[in-house]
Short mmCIF file of C-alpha atoms and ligand atoms in Angstrom, two decimals:
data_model
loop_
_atom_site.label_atom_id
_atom_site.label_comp_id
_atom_site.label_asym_id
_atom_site.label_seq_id
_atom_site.Cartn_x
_atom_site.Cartn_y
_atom_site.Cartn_z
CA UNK A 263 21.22 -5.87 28.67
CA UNK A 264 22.83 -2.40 28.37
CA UNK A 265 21.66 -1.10 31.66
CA UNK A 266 18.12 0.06 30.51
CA UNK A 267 16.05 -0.47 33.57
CA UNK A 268 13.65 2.49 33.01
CA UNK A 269 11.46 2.71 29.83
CA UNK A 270 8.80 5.20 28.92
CA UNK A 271 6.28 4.36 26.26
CA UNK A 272 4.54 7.69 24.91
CA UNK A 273 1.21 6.32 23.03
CA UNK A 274 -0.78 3.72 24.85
CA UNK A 275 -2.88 2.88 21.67
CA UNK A 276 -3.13 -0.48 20.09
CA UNK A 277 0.62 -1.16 19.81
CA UNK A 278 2.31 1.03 23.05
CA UNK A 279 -0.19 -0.59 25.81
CA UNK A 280 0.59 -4.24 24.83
CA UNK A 281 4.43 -3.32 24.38
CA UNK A 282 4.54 -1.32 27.52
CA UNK A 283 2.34 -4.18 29.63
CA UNK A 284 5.06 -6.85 28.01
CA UNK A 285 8.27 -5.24 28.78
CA UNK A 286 6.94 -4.52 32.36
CA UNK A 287 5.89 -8.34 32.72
CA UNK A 288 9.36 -9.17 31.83
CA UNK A 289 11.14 -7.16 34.80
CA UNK A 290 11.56 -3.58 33.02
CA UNK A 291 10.06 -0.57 35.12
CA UNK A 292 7.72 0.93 32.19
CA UNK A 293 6.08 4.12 32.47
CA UNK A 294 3.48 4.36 30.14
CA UNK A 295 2.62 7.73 28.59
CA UNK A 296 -0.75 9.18 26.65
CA UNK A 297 -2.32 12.34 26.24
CA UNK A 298 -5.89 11.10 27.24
CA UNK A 299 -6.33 11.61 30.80
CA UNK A 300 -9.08 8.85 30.89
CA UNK A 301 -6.81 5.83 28.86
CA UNK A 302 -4.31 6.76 31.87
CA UNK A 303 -6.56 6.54 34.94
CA UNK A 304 -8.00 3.19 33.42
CA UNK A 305 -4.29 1.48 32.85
CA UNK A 306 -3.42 2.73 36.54
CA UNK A 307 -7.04 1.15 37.77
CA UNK A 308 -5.31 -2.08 35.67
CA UNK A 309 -7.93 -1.84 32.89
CA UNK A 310 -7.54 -1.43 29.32
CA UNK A 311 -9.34 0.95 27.07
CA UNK A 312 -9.67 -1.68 24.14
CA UNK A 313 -10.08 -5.02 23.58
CA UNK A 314 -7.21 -7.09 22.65
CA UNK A 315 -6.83 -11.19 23.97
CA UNK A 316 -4.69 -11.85 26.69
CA UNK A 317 -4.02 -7.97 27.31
CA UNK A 318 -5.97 -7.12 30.08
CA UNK A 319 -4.81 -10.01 32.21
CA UNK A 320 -0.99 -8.50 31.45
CA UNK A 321 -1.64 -4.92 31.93
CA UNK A 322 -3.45 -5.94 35.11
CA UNK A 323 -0.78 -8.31 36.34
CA UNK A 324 1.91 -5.57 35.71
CA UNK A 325 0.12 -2.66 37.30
CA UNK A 326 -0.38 -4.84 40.56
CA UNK A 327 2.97 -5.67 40.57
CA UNK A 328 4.25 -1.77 40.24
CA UNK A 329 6.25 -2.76 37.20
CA UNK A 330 3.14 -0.44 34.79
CA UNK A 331 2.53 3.30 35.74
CA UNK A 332 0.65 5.52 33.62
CA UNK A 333 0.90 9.17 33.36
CA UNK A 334 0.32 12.48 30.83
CA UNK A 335 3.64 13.61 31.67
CA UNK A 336 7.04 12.00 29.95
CA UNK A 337 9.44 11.06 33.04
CA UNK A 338 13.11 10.88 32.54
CA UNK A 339 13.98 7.67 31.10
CA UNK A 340 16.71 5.17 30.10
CA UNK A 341 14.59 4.48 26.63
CA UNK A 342 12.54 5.73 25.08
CA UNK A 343 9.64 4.10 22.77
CA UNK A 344 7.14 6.41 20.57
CA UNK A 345 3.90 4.46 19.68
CA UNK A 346 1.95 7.67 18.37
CA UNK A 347 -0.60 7.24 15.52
CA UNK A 348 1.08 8.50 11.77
CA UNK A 349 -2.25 9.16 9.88
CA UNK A 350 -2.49 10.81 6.88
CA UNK A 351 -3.05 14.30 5.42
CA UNK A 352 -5.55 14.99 2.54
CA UNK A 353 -2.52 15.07 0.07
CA UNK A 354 -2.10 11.34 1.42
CA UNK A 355 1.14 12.54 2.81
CA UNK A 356 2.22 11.49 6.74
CA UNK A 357 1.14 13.53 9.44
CA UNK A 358 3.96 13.63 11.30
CA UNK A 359 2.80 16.26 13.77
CA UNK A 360 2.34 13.38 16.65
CA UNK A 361 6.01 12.17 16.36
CA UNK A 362 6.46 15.82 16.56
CA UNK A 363 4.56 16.27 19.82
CA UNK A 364 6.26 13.28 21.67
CA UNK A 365 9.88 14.39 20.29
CA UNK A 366 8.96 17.67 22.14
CA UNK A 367 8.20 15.67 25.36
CA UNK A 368 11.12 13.59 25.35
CA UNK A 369 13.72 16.45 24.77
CA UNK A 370 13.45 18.03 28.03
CA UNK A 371 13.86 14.67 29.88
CA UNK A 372 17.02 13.51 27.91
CA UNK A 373 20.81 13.80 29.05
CA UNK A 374 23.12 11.62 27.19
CA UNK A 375 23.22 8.04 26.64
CA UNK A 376 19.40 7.08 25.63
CA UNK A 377 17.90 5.23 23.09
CA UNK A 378 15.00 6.43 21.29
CA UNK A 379 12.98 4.26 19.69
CA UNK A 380 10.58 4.97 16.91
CA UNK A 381 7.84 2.31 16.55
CA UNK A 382 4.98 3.99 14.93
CA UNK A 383 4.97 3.04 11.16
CA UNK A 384 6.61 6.00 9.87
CA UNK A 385 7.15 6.80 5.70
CA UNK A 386 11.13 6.48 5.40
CA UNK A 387 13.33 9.33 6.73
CA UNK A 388 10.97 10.00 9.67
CA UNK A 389 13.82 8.43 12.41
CA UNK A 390 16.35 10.69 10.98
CA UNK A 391 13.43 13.72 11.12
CA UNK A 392 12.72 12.82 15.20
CA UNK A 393 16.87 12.73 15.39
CA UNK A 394 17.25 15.71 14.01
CA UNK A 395 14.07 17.03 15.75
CA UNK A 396 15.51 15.75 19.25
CA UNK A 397 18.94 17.67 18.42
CA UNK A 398 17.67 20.75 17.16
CA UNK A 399 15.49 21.02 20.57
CA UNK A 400 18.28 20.09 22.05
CA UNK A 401 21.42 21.06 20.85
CA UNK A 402 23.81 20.22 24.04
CA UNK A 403 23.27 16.75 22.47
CA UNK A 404 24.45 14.61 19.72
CA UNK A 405 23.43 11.92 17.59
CA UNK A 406 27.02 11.12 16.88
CA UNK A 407 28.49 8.33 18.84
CA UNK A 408 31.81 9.76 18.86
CA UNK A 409 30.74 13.13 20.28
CA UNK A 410 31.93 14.78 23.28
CA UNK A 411 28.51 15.73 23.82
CA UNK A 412 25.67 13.56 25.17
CA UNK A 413 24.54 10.77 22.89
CA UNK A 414 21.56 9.70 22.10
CA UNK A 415 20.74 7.39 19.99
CA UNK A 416 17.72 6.83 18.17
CA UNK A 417 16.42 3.76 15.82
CA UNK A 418 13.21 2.24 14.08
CA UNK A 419 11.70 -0.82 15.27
CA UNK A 420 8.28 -0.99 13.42
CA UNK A 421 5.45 -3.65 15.10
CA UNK A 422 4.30 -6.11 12.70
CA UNK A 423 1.61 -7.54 15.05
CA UNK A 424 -2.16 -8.89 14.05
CA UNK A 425 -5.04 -7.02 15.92
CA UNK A 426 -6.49 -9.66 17.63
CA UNK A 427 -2.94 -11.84 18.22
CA UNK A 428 -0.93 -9.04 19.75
CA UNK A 429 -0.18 -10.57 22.48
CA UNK A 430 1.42 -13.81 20.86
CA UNK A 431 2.63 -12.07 18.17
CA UNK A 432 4.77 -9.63 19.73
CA UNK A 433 6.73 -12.58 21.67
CA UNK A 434 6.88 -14.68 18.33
CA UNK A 435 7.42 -12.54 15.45
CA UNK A 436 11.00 -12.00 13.93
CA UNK A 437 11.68 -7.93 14.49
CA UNK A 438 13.15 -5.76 12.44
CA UNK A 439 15.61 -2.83 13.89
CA UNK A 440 16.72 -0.17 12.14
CA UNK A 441 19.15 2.27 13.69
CA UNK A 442 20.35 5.15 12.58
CA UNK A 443 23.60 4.07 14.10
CA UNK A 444 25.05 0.23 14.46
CA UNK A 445 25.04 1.13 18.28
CA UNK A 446 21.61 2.40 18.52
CA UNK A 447 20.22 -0.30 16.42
CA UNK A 448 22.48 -2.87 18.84
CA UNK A 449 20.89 -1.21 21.94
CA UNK A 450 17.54 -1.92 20.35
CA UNK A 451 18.06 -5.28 19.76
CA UNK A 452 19.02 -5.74 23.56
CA UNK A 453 16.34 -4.25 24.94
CA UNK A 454 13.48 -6.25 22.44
CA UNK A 455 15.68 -9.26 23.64
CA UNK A 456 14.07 -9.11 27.26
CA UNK A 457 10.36 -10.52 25.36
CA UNK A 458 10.87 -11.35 22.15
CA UNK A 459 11.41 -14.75 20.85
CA UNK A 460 11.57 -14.09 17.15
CA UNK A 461 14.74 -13.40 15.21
CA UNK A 462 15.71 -9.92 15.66
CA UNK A 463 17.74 -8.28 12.01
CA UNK A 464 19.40 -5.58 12.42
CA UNK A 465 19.50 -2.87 9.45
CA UNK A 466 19.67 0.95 8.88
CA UNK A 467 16.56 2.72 9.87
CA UNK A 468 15.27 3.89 6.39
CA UNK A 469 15.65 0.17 5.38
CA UNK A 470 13.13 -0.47 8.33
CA UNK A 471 11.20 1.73 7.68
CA UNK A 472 10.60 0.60 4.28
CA UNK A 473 10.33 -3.02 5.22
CA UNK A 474 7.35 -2.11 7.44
CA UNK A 475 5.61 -0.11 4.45
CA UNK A 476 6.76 -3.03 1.82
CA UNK A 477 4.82 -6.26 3.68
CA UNK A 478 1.83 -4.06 4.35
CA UNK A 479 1.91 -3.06 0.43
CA UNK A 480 2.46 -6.59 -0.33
CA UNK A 481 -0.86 -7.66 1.51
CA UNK A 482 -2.63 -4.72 -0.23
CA UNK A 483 -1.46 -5.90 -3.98
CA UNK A 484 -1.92 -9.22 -3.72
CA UNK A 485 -5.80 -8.46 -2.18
CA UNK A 486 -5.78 -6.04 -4.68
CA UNK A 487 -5.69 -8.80 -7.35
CA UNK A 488 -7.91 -11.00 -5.54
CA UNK A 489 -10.67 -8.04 -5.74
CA UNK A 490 -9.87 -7.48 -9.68
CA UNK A 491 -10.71 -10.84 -10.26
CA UNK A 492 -13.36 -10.97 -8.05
CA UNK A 493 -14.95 -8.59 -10.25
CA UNK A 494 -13.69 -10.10 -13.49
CA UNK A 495 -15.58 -13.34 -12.28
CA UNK A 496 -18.90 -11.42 -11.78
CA UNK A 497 -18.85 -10.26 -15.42
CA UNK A 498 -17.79 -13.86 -16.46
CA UNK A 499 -20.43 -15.67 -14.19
CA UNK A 500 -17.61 -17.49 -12.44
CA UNK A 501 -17.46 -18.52 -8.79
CA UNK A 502 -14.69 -16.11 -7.80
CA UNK A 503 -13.82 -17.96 -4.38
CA UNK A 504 -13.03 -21.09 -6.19
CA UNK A 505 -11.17 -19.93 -8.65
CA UNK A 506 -8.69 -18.87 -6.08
CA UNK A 507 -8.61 -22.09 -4.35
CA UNK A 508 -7.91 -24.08 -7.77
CA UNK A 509 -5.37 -21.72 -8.31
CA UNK A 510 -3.93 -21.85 -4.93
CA UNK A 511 -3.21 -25.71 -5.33
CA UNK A 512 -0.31 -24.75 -7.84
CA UNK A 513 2.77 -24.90 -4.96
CA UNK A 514 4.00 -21.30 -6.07
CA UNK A 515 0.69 -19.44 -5.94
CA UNK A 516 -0.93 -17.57 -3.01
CA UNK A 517 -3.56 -15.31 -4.05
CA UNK A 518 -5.34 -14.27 -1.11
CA UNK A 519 -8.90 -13.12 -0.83
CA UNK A 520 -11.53 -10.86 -2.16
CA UNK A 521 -13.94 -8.63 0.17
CA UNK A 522 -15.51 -5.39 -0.19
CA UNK A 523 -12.43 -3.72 0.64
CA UNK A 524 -9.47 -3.08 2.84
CA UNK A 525 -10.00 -1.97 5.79
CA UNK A 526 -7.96 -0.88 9.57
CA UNK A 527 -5.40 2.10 9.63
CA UNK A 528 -2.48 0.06 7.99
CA UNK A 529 -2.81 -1.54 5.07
CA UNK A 530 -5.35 0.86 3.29
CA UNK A 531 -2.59 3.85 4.47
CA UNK A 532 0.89 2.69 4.72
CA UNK A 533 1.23 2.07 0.68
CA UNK A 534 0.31 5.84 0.32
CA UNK A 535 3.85 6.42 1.85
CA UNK A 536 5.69 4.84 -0.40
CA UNK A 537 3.75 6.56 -3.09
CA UNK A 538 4.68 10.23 -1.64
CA UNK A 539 8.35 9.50 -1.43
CA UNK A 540 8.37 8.58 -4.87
CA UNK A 541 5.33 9.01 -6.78
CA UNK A 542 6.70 8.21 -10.42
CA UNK A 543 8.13 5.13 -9.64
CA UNK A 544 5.05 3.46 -7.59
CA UNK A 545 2.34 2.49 -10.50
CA UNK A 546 1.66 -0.45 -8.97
CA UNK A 547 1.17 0.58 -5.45
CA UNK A 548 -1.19 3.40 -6.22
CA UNK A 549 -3.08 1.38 -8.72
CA UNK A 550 -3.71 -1.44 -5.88
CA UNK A 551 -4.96 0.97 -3.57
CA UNK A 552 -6.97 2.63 -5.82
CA UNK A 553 -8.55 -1.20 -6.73
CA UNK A 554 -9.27 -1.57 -3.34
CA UNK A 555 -10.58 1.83 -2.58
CA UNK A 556 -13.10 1.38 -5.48
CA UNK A 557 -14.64 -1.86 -4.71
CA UNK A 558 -16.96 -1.23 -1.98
CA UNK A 559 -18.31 1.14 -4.77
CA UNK A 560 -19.07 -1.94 -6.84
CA UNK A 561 -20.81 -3.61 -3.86
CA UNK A 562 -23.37 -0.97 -3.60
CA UNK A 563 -23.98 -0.53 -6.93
CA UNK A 564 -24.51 -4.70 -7.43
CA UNK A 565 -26.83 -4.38 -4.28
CA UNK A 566 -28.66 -0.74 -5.93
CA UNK A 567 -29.11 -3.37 -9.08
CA UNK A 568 -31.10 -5.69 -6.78
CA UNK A 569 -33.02 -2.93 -5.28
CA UNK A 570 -33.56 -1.26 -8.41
CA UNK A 571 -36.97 -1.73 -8.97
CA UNK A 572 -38.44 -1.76 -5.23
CA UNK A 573 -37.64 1.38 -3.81
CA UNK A 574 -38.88 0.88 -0.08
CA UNK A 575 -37.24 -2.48 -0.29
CA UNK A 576 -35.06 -3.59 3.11
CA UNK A 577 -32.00 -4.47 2.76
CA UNK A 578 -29.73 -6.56 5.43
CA UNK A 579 -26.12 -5.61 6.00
CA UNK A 580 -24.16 -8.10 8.15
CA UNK A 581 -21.20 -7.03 9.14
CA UNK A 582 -19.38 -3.66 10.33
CA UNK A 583 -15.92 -4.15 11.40
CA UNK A 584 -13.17 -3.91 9.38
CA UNK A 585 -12.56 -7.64 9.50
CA UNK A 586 -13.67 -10.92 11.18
CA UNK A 587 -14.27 -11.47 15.13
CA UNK A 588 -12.60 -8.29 16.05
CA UNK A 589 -15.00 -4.98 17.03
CA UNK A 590 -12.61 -2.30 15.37
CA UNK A 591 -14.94 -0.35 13.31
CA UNK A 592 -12.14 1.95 12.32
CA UNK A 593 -11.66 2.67 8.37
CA UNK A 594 -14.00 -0.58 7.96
CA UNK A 595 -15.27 -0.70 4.28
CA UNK A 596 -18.72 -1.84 5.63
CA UNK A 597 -19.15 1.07 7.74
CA UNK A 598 -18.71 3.32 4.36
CA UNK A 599 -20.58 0.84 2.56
CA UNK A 600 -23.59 1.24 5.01
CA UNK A 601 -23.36 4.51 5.18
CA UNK A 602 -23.39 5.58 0.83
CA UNK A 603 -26.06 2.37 0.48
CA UNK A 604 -28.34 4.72 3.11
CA UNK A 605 -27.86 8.06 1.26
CA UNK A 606 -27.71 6.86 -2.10
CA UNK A 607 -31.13 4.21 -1.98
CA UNK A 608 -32.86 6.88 0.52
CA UNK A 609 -36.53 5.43 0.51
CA UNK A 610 -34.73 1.96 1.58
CA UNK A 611 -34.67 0.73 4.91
CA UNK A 612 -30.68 -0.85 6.36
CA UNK A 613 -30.72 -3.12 8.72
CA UNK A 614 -27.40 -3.78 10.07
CA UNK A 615 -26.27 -6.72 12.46
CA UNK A 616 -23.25 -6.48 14.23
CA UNK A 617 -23.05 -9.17 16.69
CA UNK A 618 -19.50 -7.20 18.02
CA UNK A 619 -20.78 -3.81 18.84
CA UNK A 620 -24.10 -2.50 20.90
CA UNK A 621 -24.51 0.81 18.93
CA UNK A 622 -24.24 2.09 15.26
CA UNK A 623 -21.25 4.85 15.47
CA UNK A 624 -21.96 7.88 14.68
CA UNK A 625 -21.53 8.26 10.98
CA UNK A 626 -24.93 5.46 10.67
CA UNK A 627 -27.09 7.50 13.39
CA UNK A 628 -27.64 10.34 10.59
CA UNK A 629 -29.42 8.55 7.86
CA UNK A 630 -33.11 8.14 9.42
CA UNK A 631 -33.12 4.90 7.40
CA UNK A 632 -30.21 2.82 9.30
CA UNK A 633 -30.86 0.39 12.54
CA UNK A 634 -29.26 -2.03 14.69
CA UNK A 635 -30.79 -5.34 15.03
CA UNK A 636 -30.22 -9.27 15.49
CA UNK A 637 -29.01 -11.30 12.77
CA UNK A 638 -32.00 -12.95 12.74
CA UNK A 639 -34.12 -10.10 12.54
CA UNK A 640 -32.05 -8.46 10.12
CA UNK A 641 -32.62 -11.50 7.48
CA UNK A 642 -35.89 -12.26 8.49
CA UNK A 643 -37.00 -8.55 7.56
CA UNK A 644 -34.94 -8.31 4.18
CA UNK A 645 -35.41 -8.45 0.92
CA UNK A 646 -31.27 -8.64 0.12
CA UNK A 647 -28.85 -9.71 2.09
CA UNK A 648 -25.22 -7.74 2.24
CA UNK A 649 -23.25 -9.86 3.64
CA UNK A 650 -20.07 -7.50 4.46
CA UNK A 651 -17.88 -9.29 7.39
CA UNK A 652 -16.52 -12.64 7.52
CA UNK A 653 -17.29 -13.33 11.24
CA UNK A 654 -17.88 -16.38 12.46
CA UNK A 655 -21.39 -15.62 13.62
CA UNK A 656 -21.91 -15.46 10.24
CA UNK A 657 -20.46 -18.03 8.67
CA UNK A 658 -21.96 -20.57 11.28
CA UNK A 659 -25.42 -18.95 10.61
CA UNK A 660 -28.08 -21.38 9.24
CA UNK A 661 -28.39 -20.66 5.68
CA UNK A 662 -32.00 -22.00 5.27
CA UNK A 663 -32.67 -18.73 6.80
CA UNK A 664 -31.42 -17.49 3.43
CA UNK A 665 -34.44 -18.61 1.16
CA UNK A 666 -36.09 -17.04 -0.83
CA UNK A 667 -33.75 -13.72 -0.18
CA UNK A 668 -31.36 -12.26 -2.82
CA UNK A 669 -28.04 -12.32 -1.86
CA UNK A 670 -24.59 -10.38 -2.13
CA UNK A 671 -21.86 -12.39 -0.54
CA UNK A 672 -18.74 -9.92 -0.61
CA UNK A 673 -16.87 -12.83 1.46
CA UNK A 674 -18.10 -16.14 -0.37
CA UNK A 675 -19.10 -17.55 3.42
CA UNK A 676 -22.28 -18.94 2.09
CA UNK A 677 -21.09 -20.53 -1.39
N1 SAJ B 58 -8.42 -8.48 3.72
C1 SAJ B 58 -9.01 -8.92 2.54
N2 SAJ B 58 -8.58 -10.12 2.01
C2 SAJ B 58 -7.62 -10.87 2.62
C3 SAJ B 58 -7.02 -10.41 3.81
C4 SAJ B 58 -7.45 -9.20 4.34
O1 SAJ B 58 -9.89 -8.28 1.97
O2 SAJ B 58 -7.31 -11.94 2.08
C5 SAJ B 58 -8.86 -7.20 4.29
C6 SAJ B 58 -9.45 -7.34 5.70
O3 SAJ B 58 -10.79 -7.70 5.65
C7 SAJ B 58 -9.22 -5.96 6.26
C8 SAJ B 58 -7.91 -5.52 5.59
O4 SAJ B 58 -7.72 -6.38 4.48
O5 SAJ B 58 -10.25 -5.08 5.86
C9 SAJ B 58 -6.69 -5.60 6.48
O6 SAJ B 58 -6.71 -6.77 7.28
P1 SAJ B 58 -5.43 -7.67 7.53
O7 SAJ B 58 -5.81 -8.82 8.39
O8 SAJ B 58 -4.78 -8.02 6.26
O9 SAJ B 58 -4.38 -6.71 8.25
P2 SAJ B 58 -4.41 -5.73 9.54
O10 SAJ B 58 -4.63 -4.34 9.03
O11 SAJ B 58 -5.28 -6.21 10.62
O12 SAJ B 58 -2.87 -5.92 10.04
C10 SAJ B 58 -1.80 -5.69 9.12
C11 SAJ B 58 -0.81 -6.86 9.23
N3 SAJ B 58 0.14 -6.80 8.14
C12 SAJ B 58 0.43 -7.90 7.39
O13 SAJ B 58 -0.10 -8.97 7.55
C13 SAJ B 58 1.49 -7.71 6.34
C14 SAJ B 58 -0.10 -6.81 10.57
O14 SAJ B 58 0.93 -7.80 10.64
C15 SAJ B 58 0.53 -5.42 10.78
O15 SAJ B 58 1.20 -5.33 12.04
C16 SAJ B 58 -0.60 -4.40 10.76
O16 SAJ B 58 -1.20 -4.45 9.45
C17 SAJ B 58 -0.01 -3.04 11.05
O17 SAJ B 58 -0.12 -2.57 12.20
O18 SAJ B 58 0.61 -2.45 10.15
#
C-alpha cells in the first residue's frame, strides 16, 4: 500500500471524523485536524461532537489505541485528506475559501511525494484550483509526475455516505477517485483499499467531481417530481402517496417521495454547482431546486387556509429535523416552515414536538408564539396538526389521538 503510514485529516465534521476514526481502526496513524479547539479536546478525550451510529465506539477505540490524535495544527504527513465544509455564497456560487484555508495549512508541511486528497464535495475544477493553490504556495513543487521537483499529487475522492449509516456505508459503498493524474488517482485507490469494501473506479478528477454533484441532483429531480405531483394531487383531490406506489409497481419506475421540502447541506446545495458552471445548459436542475425550495411555501399557506378564520387558533408542528430519526436540524424545511408559520399567523400559538432535540434553536426562540412540548401535548392542545418529519415516533403514534383535529400530513404517515 504505497508506503502511506501517516495521514492527516483537516475537517473533523460529519465526513473527516468517521473517515479519520476508520482509517485509524484499520492500522493507519491518523492525525485528525479542525479549527475548533473544543471538537479537538473532545476526539482526544475519545468523544465525538455529533451523533452518528457506531462512531463513538470507533473514535473511542482508536484514540485508546494511539492510532487517533487530534490537533489545530496540520503535522507533516504522508496524505493528506481535506474534509472542509463547501457552502455556498449568496450568488449560489461555492465558497471555496475553506479548501483555501486547509491548502494554506498543508503547504508548509509538504516535501515531495504526497497525496492530497480532496473529499469535500467540491463544484468541478476545484482539485485542479487546490493543485494549483498548493503549487503556487509552493513553487519548489510540482504537480507533474515527471518533474525533477517534488511531486505531489493531488485527487478527488467525494463521500457518498447516508447521515445516520456512515459508518456502514463508508466500508460498503463503491468509491469514486478522481485524480488529476493516473498516479495520484492510483495512490488514492490504495490508500481507500485499507477500509473499503466497495468497488473503487478510477476516473479524472473533474469527472468525480461531477459524479458526486450528478447523484445528489438526481435525488433532488426525481423528489422534485414527487413534490409537483404532490401538489398536482391536492388540486385534483387525489391521494398523492398512492399514486406513487401504483406507479411504482411498473418495473421501470421509481418515483420517490413527496415532503415539505429538501432538506441537509447536500442535496438542496450541490445542484446549485452544476448550475454556476453552466447556467444555460441546466433548466432542469434549477427548475427542481426551485420546486423544492417553494414547497414548504405551499405547506404554510394550506395550513394559513385552515387557520384562516380562527386567528388565536394552535397549531401542532411535529417534526424539526431535516429528515427521519436523525437530530440534524441543519437546512431542515420544518425549521423554516416553523419559523414563517410563527411570523406570518402572529396571533397563533406553535407548538412544536421534537422527540430528537431538548431545545428549539435559535431561529424559533424569537417568535414569542413558538414552544417545545410532548407529542402528546402538542396534539392534545391543537386545533391542526403539521405533521413535518417522518420519524418513527410519529408514525407509530396512535392516530385516535388525531380526532376531531384538522390535519396536514406533508409525509402521508397517517393515510
Ligand atoms: N427527501 C424527500 N423525499 C425522498 C427522499 C428524501 O423529500 O423521497 C428529503 C429528505 O426529507 C431530506 C432531503 O430530501 O430533507 C435529503 O435527504 P436524503 O436522505 O435524500 O439525503 P442526505 O442529504 O441525507 O444524503 C445525501 C445522499 N445522497 C444520495 O442519496 C444521492 C448521500 O448518499 C450523500 O453522501 C449525501 O447526500 C452527501 O453528503 O452529499
Amino acid at each position: 500500500m504505497n508506503g502511506i503510514k501517516t495521514v492527516a485529516v483537516i475537517g473533523l465534521g460529519y465526513i473527516g471524523l468517521p473517515t479519520a476514526a476508520v482509517l485509524a481502526s484499520n492500522g493507519i496513524n491518523v492525525i485528525g485536524v479542525d479549527v475548533k479547539p473544543s471538537s479537538v479536546e473532545a476526539i482526544n478525550r475519545g468523544e465525538v461532537p455529533f451523533v452518528e451510529p457506531d462512531l463513538a465506539t470507533q473514535v473511542a477505540g482508536a484514540v485508546s489505541q494511539g492510532m487517533l490524535k487530534a490537533t489545530t495544527d496540520t503535522p507533516a504527513a504522508d496524505a493528506y485528506i481535506v474534509a472542509v465544509p463547501t457552502p455556498f455564497k449568496s450568488d449560489k456560487t461555492a465558497d471555496l475559501s475553506y479548501i483555501d484555508a486547509a491548502a494554506r495549512s498543508i503547504a508548509p508541511q509538504l516535501m515531495g511525494g504526497e497525496l492530497v486528497i480532496l473529499e469535500s464535495t467540491s463544484p468541478p475544477g476545484a482539485t485542479q484550483h487546490l493543485a494549483d493553490y498548493l503549487v503556487t504556495l509552493r513553487p519548489d513543487l510540482s504537480l507533474d509526475p515527471e518533474s525533477s521537483k517534488g511531486v505531489i499529487h493531488v485527487a478527488h475522492c467525494p463521500e457518498r455516505v447516508l447521515p445516520g449509516r456512515v459508518m456502514i456505508e463508508l466500508v460498503t459503498n463503491d468509491r469514486i477517485v478522481g485524480g488529476l493524474t493516473r498516479a495520484a488517482a492510483e495512490m488514492a485507490r490504495d490508500l481507500y483499499s485499507v477500509f473499503c469494501q466497495g468497488a473503487m473506479h478510477i476516473t479524472d478528477a473533474t469527472t468525480a467531481e461531477m459524479a458526486k454533484l450528478v447523484e445528489n441532483s438526481y435525488r433532488d429531480v426525481n423528489i422534485a417530481f414527487a413534490n409537483e405531483l404532490s401538489v398536482i394531487s391536492d388540486r385534483l383531490g387525489i391521494d398523492v402517496w398512492e399514486l406513487i406506489e401504483l406507479a411504482n409497481h411498473h418495473p421501470r419506475v421509481n418515483i420517490l417521495q413527496p415532503g415539505p421540502g429538501v432538506g441537509g447541506h447536500c442535496i438542496a446545495v450541490d445542484p446549485w454547482f452544476i448550475v454556476a458552471a453552466d447556467p444555460e445548459n441546466s433548466n432542469l436542475i434549477r427548475q427542481a431546486r426551485e420546486t423544492n425550495d417553494a414547497k414548504p411555501g405551499w405547506v404554510i399557506d394550506r395550513v394559513a387556509e385552515l387557520v384562516g378564520d380562527r386567528p388565536s387558533a394552535t397549531v401542532a408542528a411535529l417534526g424539526l429535523a431535516f429528515k427521519s430519526n436523525i437530530d440534524d436540524l441543519r437546512e431542515s424545511p420544518a425549521v423554516a416552515i416553523v419559523r414563517d408559520l410563527s411570523q406570518r399567523l402572529e396571533g397563533t400559538s406553535v407548538l412544536v414536538a421534537e422527540p430528537h432535540v431538548s431545545e428549539l434553536p435559535a431561529v424559533l426562540q424569537e417568535p414569542g408564539n413558538v414552544a417545545l412540548v410532548s407529542t402528546e401535548e402538542a396534539i392534545a392542545e391543537a386545533d391542526v396538526v403539521l405533521l413535518l418529519v417522518d420519524h418513527d415516533a410519529f408514525k407509530s403514534l396512535n392516530t385516535e389521538l388525531l380526532a376531531g383535529k384538522q390535519v396536514v400530513d406533508t409525509r402521508g404517515i397517517w393515510r
